[in-house]
Amino acid sequence: MTHVLSDSWTMTRRELARWGRQPVTVVVNLVFPVMLLLMFGYLVGGGRGLSGDYVDYLVPGMLALTMAFGLEGTMIAVTRDLDKGVVDRFRSLPMTNGAVLVGRSAADMLQSVLGLVVMIGVGSALGWRVHGGPGAFLGAVGLLLLFRFAMLWIGIFLALVAGKPELVQAVQILVWPVGFLSNAFATPDSMPGWLGTVVEWNPMSQTATAVRDLFGGPGGEAGHVWAAVAWPLALLAVFFPLAVAKFGRLSR
């Protein structure tokens, strides 16, 4: 177990070192969701069928959307290492199998925490307020990060399947329906019946609805908290072993 943690931390520090060499990428990943929040909050608007302040509805949805998007950076980093033979060199070392992937996901989770902090700050500047207690707030943040962790492992698996950086864009497009076929911007009640049903079953919608409830805003339903835990755990149960197994077969 000690070797697993040590190897994973070494790979995490390697990924963090890339931040200093690629600051533009980090900034773009932080600014893009802020632009979406400002666009939908001020330019597009919304809130049809919503009872309450739209900003209080929008910001938690945007926090969930932020956790779903931005996987292309992870996928490009993984495929670049594959394409340049870096992964093969790591696999030739006495290193725990999968430590490269764990280090990659750990570094990305740290960036996700930073992204949440930025988005919460911008949301507060727009007038969004948390009406729940500190425990509920931490629970909401925990659900958001759990969803992000599951999405990261989906991205890592898809990157291992793609194998080359130039194929990432084609694979990344599979993630977009998760973000936009959701209740991030509008309530399912304002949509056609069939579309509202699809949106309600979206794992991201479950997370967004649960965190809205924990934040004490409109559109929240307490019964969705269990689903916001179950969906990411189910996705992790599928894609984490798939990614590790795929990584183990790369050089065979």
Tab-separated table of C-alpha atoms in Angstrom:
chain	number	residue	atom	x	y	z
A	1	MET	CA	0.000	0.000	0.000
A	2	THR	CA	2.906	2.336	0.820
A	3	HIS	CA	4.380	1.785	-2.649
A	4	VAL	CA	1.022	2.509	-4.283
A	5	LEU	CA	0.686	5.848	-2.466
A	6	SER	CA	4.339	6.771	-3.063
A	7	ASP	CA	4.215	5.981	-6.788
A	8	SER	CA	0.894	7.766	-7.207
A	9	TRP	CA	2.186	10.870	-5.409
A	10	THR	CA	5.268	10.915	-7.658
A	11	MET	CA	3.034	10.868	-10.720
A	12	THR	CA	0.793	13.536	-9.175
A	13	ARG	CA	3.778	15.861	-8.691
A	14	ARG	CA	4.779	15.230	-12.297
A	15	GLU	CA	1.345	16.350	-13.503
A	16	LEU	CA	1.343	19.389	-11.207
A	17	ALA	CA	4.707	20.436	-12.627
A	18	ARG	CA	3.023	20.730	-16.025
A	19	TRP	CA	0.847	23.533	-14.654
A	20	GLY	CA	3.871	25.795	-14.414
A	21	ARG	CA	4.903	24.969	-17.976
A	22	GLN	CA	1.379	25.344	-19.398
A	23	PRO	CA	-0.264	28.215	-17.472
A	24	VAL	CA	-2.435	29.219	-20.437
A	25	THR	CA	-4.167	25.834	-20.440
A	26	VAL	CA	-4.883	26.107	-16.717
A	27	VAL	CA	-6.285	29.626	-17.090
A	28	VAL	CA	-8.486	28.641	-20.048
A	29	ASN	CA	-9.927	25.723	-18.093
A	30	LEU	CA	-10.798	28.116	-15.264
A	31	VAL	CA	-12.163	30.926	-17.436
A	32	PHE	CA	-14.348	28.885	-19.814
A	33	PRO	CA	-17.006	27.882	-17.224
A	34	VAL	CA	-17.001	31.455	-15.900
A	35	MET	CA	-17.813	32.693	-19.414
A	36	LEU	CA	-20.688	30.203	-19.656
A	37	LEU	CA	-22.039	31.345	-16.302
A	38	LEU	CA	-21.925	35.010	-17.315
A	39	MET	CA	-23.425	34.245	-20.736
A	40	PHE	CA	-26.403	32.326	-19.402
A	41	GLY	CA	-26.808	34.572	-16.378
A	42	TYR	CA	-26.803	37.882	-18.259
A	43	LEU	CA	-27.155	37.318	-22.010
A	44	VAL	CA	-29.259	34.206	-22.564
A	45	GLY	CA	-31.251	34.163	-19.349
A	46	GLY	CA	-33.742	31.434	-18.639
A	47	GLY	CA	-35.732	30.058	-15.788
A	48	ARG	CA	-38.938	29.070	-17.560
A	49	GLY	CA	-41.120	27.105	-15.175
A	50	LEU	CA	-38.880	28.089	-12.281
A	51	SER	CA	-40.140	29.468	-8.990
A	52	GLY	CA	-37.366	31.562	-7.470
A	53	ASP	CA	-34.261	33.498	-8.464
A	54	TYR	CA	-32.728	32.147	-11.688
A	55	VAL	CA	-29.175	32.849	-10.494
A	56	ASP	CA	-29.792	30.642	-7.447
A	57	TYR	CA	-30.894	27.923	-9.870
A	58	LEU	CA	-28.182	28.497	-12.474
A	59	VAL	CA	-25.041	28.616	-10.323
A	60	PRO	CA	-25.369	25.098	-8.812
A	61	GLY	CA	-26.135	23.773	-12.296
A	62	MET	CA	-23.018	25.471	-13.634
A	63	LEU	CA	-20.952	23.987	-10.805
A	64	ALA	CA	-22.128	20.531	-11.855
A	65	LEU	CA	-21.487	21.350	-15.526
A	66	THR	CA	-17.949	22.460	-14.657
A	67	MET	CA	-17.361	19.046	-13.105
A	68	ALA	CA	-18.491	17.335	-16.323
A	69	PHE	CA	-16.503	19.476	-18.760
A	70	GLY	CA	-12.780	20.089	-19.174
A	71	LEU	CA	-11.898	16.431	-19.675
A	72	GLU	CA	-10.056	17.151	-22.912
A	73	GLY	CA	-6.999	18.334	-20.945
A	74	THR	CA	-6.852	14.997	-19.129
A	75	MET	CA	-7.437	13.035	-22.300
A	76	ILE	CA	-4.820	14.939	-24.310
A	77	ALA	CA	-2.230	14.517	-21.538
A	78	VAL	CA	-2.836	10.757	-21.383
A	79	THR	CA	-2.783	10.284	-25.172
A	80	ARG	CA	0.312	12.472	-25.532
A	81	ASP	CA	2.188	10.285	-23.046
A	82	LEU	CA	1.025	7.213	-24.946
A	83	ASP	CA	1.998	8.641	-28.322
A	84	LYS	CA	5.474	9.705	-27.186
A	85	GLY	CA	6.245	6.413	-25.445
A	86	VAL	CA	6.378	8.004	-21.982
A	87	VAL	CA	3.944	5.442	-20.582
A	88	ASP	CA	6.092	2.581	-21.911
A	89	ARG	CA	9.101	4.014	-20.076
A	90	PHE	CA	7.102	4.304	-16.864
A	91	ARG	CA	5.907	0.725	-17.234
A	92	SER	CA	9.526	-0.453	-17.500
A	93	LEU	CA	10.215	0.987	-14.048
A	94	PRO	CA	9.491	-0.786	-10.730
A	95	MET	CA	6.251	1.176	-10.361
A	96	THR	CA	2.803	0.130	-9.217
A	97	ASN	CA	0.536	-0.597	-12.184
A	98	GLY	CA	-1.947	2.237	-12.561
A	99	ALA	CA	0.029	4.814	-10.521
A	100	VAL	CA	0.369	6.950	-13.654
A	101	LEU	CA	-3.409	7.074	-13.998
A	102	VAL	CA	-4.003	7.721	-10.301
A	103	GLY	CA	-1.460	10.551	-10.357
A	104	ARG	CA	-3.160	12.058	-13.386
A	105	SER	CA	-6.591	11.917	-11.742
A	106	ALA	CA	-5.269	13.315	-8.436
A	107	ALA	CA	-3.698	16.340	-10.153
A	108	ASP	CA	-6.889	16.965	-12.102
A	109	MET	CA	-8.946	16.757	-8.919
A	110	LEU	CA	-6.794	19.511	-7.411
A	111	GLN	CA	-7.496	21.660	-10.460
A	112	SER	CA	-11.201	20.832	-10.105
A	113	VAL	CA	-11.144	22.111	-6.514
A	114	LEU	CA	-9.565	25.328	-7.761
A	115	GLY	CA	-12.227	25.571	-10.473
A	116	LEU	CA	-14.989	25.185	-7.882
A	117	VAL	CA	-13.479	27.935	-5.744
A	118	VAL	CA	-13.371	30.292	-8.749
A	119	MET	CA	-16.944	29.479	-9.800
A	120	ILE	CA	-18.297	29.870	-6.266
A	121	GLY	CA	-16.575	33.243	-6.032
A	122	VAL	CA	-18.015	34.413	-9.361
A	123	GLY	CA	-21.458	33.093	-8.426
A	124	SER	CA	-21.341	35.027	-5.165
A	125	ALA	CA	-20.414	38.169	-7.086
A	126	LEU	CA	-23.516	37.639	-9.262
A	127	GLY	CA	-25.708	37.511	-6.175
A	128	TRP	CA	-25.913	33.770	-5.572
A	129	ARG	CA	-26.186	32.846	-1.910
A	130	VAL	CA	-26.018	29.571	-0.023
A	131	HIS	CA	-29.079	29.186	2.184
A	132	GLY	CA	-28.110	25.888	3.804
A	133	GLY	CA	-25.725	25.340	6.718
A	134	PRO	CA	-21.967	24.608	6.607
A	135	GLY	CA	-22.556	20.853	6.707
A	136	ALA	CA	-24.917	21.003	3.742
A	137	PHE	CA	-22.451	23.199	1.854
A	138	LEU	CA	-19.597	20.720	2.382
A	139	GLY	CA	-21.923	17.878	1.402
A	140	ALA	CA	-22.766	19.648	-1.856
A	141	VAL	CA	-19.080	20.224	-2.631
A	142	GLY	CA	-18.423	16.555	-1.866
A	143	LEU	CA	-21.119	15.453	-4.338
A	144	LEU	CA	-19.671	17.733	-7.019
A	145	LEU	CA	-16.154	16.351	-6.553
A	146	LEU	CA	-17.432	12.768	-6.491
A	147	PHE	CA	-19.132	13.371	-9.836
A	148	ARG	CA	-15.934	14.934	-11.189
A	149	PHE	CA	-13.867	11.969	-10.052
A	150	ALA	CA	-16.171	9.595	-11.904
A	151	MET	CA	-16.069	11.752	-15.043
A	152	LEU	CA	-12.268	11.849	-14.921
A	153	TRP	CA	-12.035	8.072	-15.030
A	154	ILE	CA	-14.439	7.978	-17.954
A	155	GLY	CA	-12.139	10.480	-19.693
A	156	ILE	CA	-9.026	8.471	-18.839
A	157	PHE	CA	-10.571	5.279	-20.214
A	158	LEU	CA	-11.695	7.013	-23.419
A	159	ALA	CA	-8.188	8.479	-23.820
A	160	LEU	CA	-6.623	5.037	-23.496
A	161	VAL	CA	-9.055	3.752	-26.116
A	162	ALA	CA	-8.344	6.692	-28.453
A	163	GLY	CA	-4.591	6.306	-28.060
A	164	LYS	CA	-3.628	9.432	-30.037
A	165	PRO	CA	-4.098	13.162	-29.266
A	166	GLU	CA	-5.670	13.847	-32.672
A	167	LEU	CA	-8.507	11.439	-31.860
A	168	VAL	CA	-9.387	13.122	-28.563
A	169	GLN	CA	-11.730	15.678	-30.114
A	170	ALA	CA	-13.791	12.935	-31.759
A	171	VAL	CA	-14.057	11.018	-28.483
A	172	GLN	CA	-14.564	14.125	-26.324
A	173	ILE	CA	-17.768	14.959	-28.179
A	174	LEU	CA	-19.346	11.931	-26.473
A	175	VAL	CA	-19.166	13.840	-23.166
A	176	TRP	CA	-21.052	16.925	-24.395
A	177	PRO	CA	-24.540	15.385	-24.289
A	178	VAL	CA	-24.038	14.729	-20.572
A	179	GLY	CA	-23.600	18.452	-19.995
A	180	PHE	CA	-26.216	19.929	-22.280
A	181	LEU	CA	-28.920	17.259	-21.961
A	182	SER	CA	-29.245	18.206	-18.308
A	183	ASN	CA	-31.071	20.592	-16.008
A	184	ALA	CA	-28.061	22.906	-15.676
A	185	PHE	CA	-29.808	25.788	-17.457
A	186	ALA	CA	-33.522	24.965	-17.404
A	187	THR	CA	-35.987	22.814	-15.494
A	188	PRO	CA	-37.180	19.534	-17.068
A	189	ASP	CA	-40.755	20.822	-16.594
A	190	SER	CA	-40.117	23.464	-19.258
A	191	MET	CA	-39.078	20.824	-21.828
A	192	PRO	CA	-41.066	18.399	-24.008
A	193	GLY	CA	-42.086	15.314	-22.038
A	194	TRP	CA	-39.641	12.844	-23.612
A	195	LEU	CA	-36.742	15.277	-23.358
A	196	GLY	CA	-37.564	16.116	-19.739
A	197	THR	CA	-37.444	12.398	-18.914
A	198	VAL	CA	-34.015	12.014	-20.512
A	199	VAL	CA	-32.767	15.089	-18.663
A	200	GLU	CA	-34.057	13.845	-15.319
A	201	TRP	CA	-32.212	10.524	-15.724
A	202	ASN	CA	-28.938	12.242	-16.626
A	203	PRO	CA	-26.363	11.601	-13.832
A	204	MET	CA	-25.312	15.252	-13.970
A	205	SER	CA	-28.915	16.350	-13.453
A	206	GLN	CA	-29.074	14.173	-10.345
A	207	THR	CA	-25.986	15.889	-8.964
A	208	ALA	CA	-27.246	19.366	-9.886
A	209	THR	CA	-30.641	18.749	-8.272
A	210	ALA	CA	-29.044	17.340	-5.119
A	211	VAL	CA	-26.622	20.249	-4.671
A	212	ARG	CA	-29.420	22.757	-5.287
A	213	ASP	CA	-31.245	21.167	-2.365
A	214	LEU	CA	-28.156	21.238	-0.138
A	215	PHE	CA	-27.467	24.861	-1.070
A	216	GLY	CA	-31.098	25.671	-0.224
A	217	GLY	CA	-31.928	27.064	-3.673
A	218	PRO	CA	-34.824	26.572	-6.108
A	219	GLY	CA	-35.046	23.347	-8.078
A	220	GLY	CA	-33.588	21.186	-5.333
A	221	GLU	CA	-35.060	17.881	-4.196
A	222	ALA	CA	-33.730	16.004	-1.160
A	223	GLY	CA	-34.595	12.618	-2.652
A	224	HIS	CA	-31.945	13.068	-5.356
A	225	VAL	CA	-28.999	13.008	-2.943
A	226	TRP	CA	-28.843	9.213	-2.937
A	227	ALA	CA	-28.887	9.157	-6.742
A	228	ALA	CA	-26.108	11.793	-6.823
A	229	VAL	CA	-24.000	9.338	-4.815
A	230	ALA	CA	-25.097	6.135	-6.552
A	231	TRP	CA	-24.544	7.312	-10.149
A	232	PRO	CA	-20.858	8.334	-9.757
A	233	LEU	CA	-20.083	5.214	-7.713
A	234	ALA	CA	-21.675	3.054	-10.416
A	235	LEU	CA	-19.682	4.849	-13.129
A	236	LEU	CA	-16.479	4.411	-11.112
A	237	ALA	CA	-17.235	0.726	-10.601
A	238	VAL	CA	-17.343	0.351	-14.392
A	239	PHE	CA	-14.697	2.725	-15.744
A	240	PHE	CA	-11.986	2.578	-13.060
A	241	PRO	CA	-11.278	-1.161	-13.556
A	242	LEU	CA	-11.724	-0.793	-17.323
A	243	ALA	CA	-9.101	1.980	-17.408
A	244	VAL	CA	-6.639	0.092	-15.204
A	245	ALA	CA	-7.109	-3.092	-17.229
A	246	LYS	CA	-6.677	-1.225	-20.523
A	247	PHE	CA	-3.521	0.435	-19.193
A	248	GLY	CA	-2.146	-2.955	-18.149
A	249	ARG	CA	-2.627	-4.354	-21.671
A	250	LEU	CA	-0.967	-1.469	-23.538
A	251	SER	CA	2.468	-3.007	-24.032
A	252	ARG	CA	1.471	-6.640	-24.220
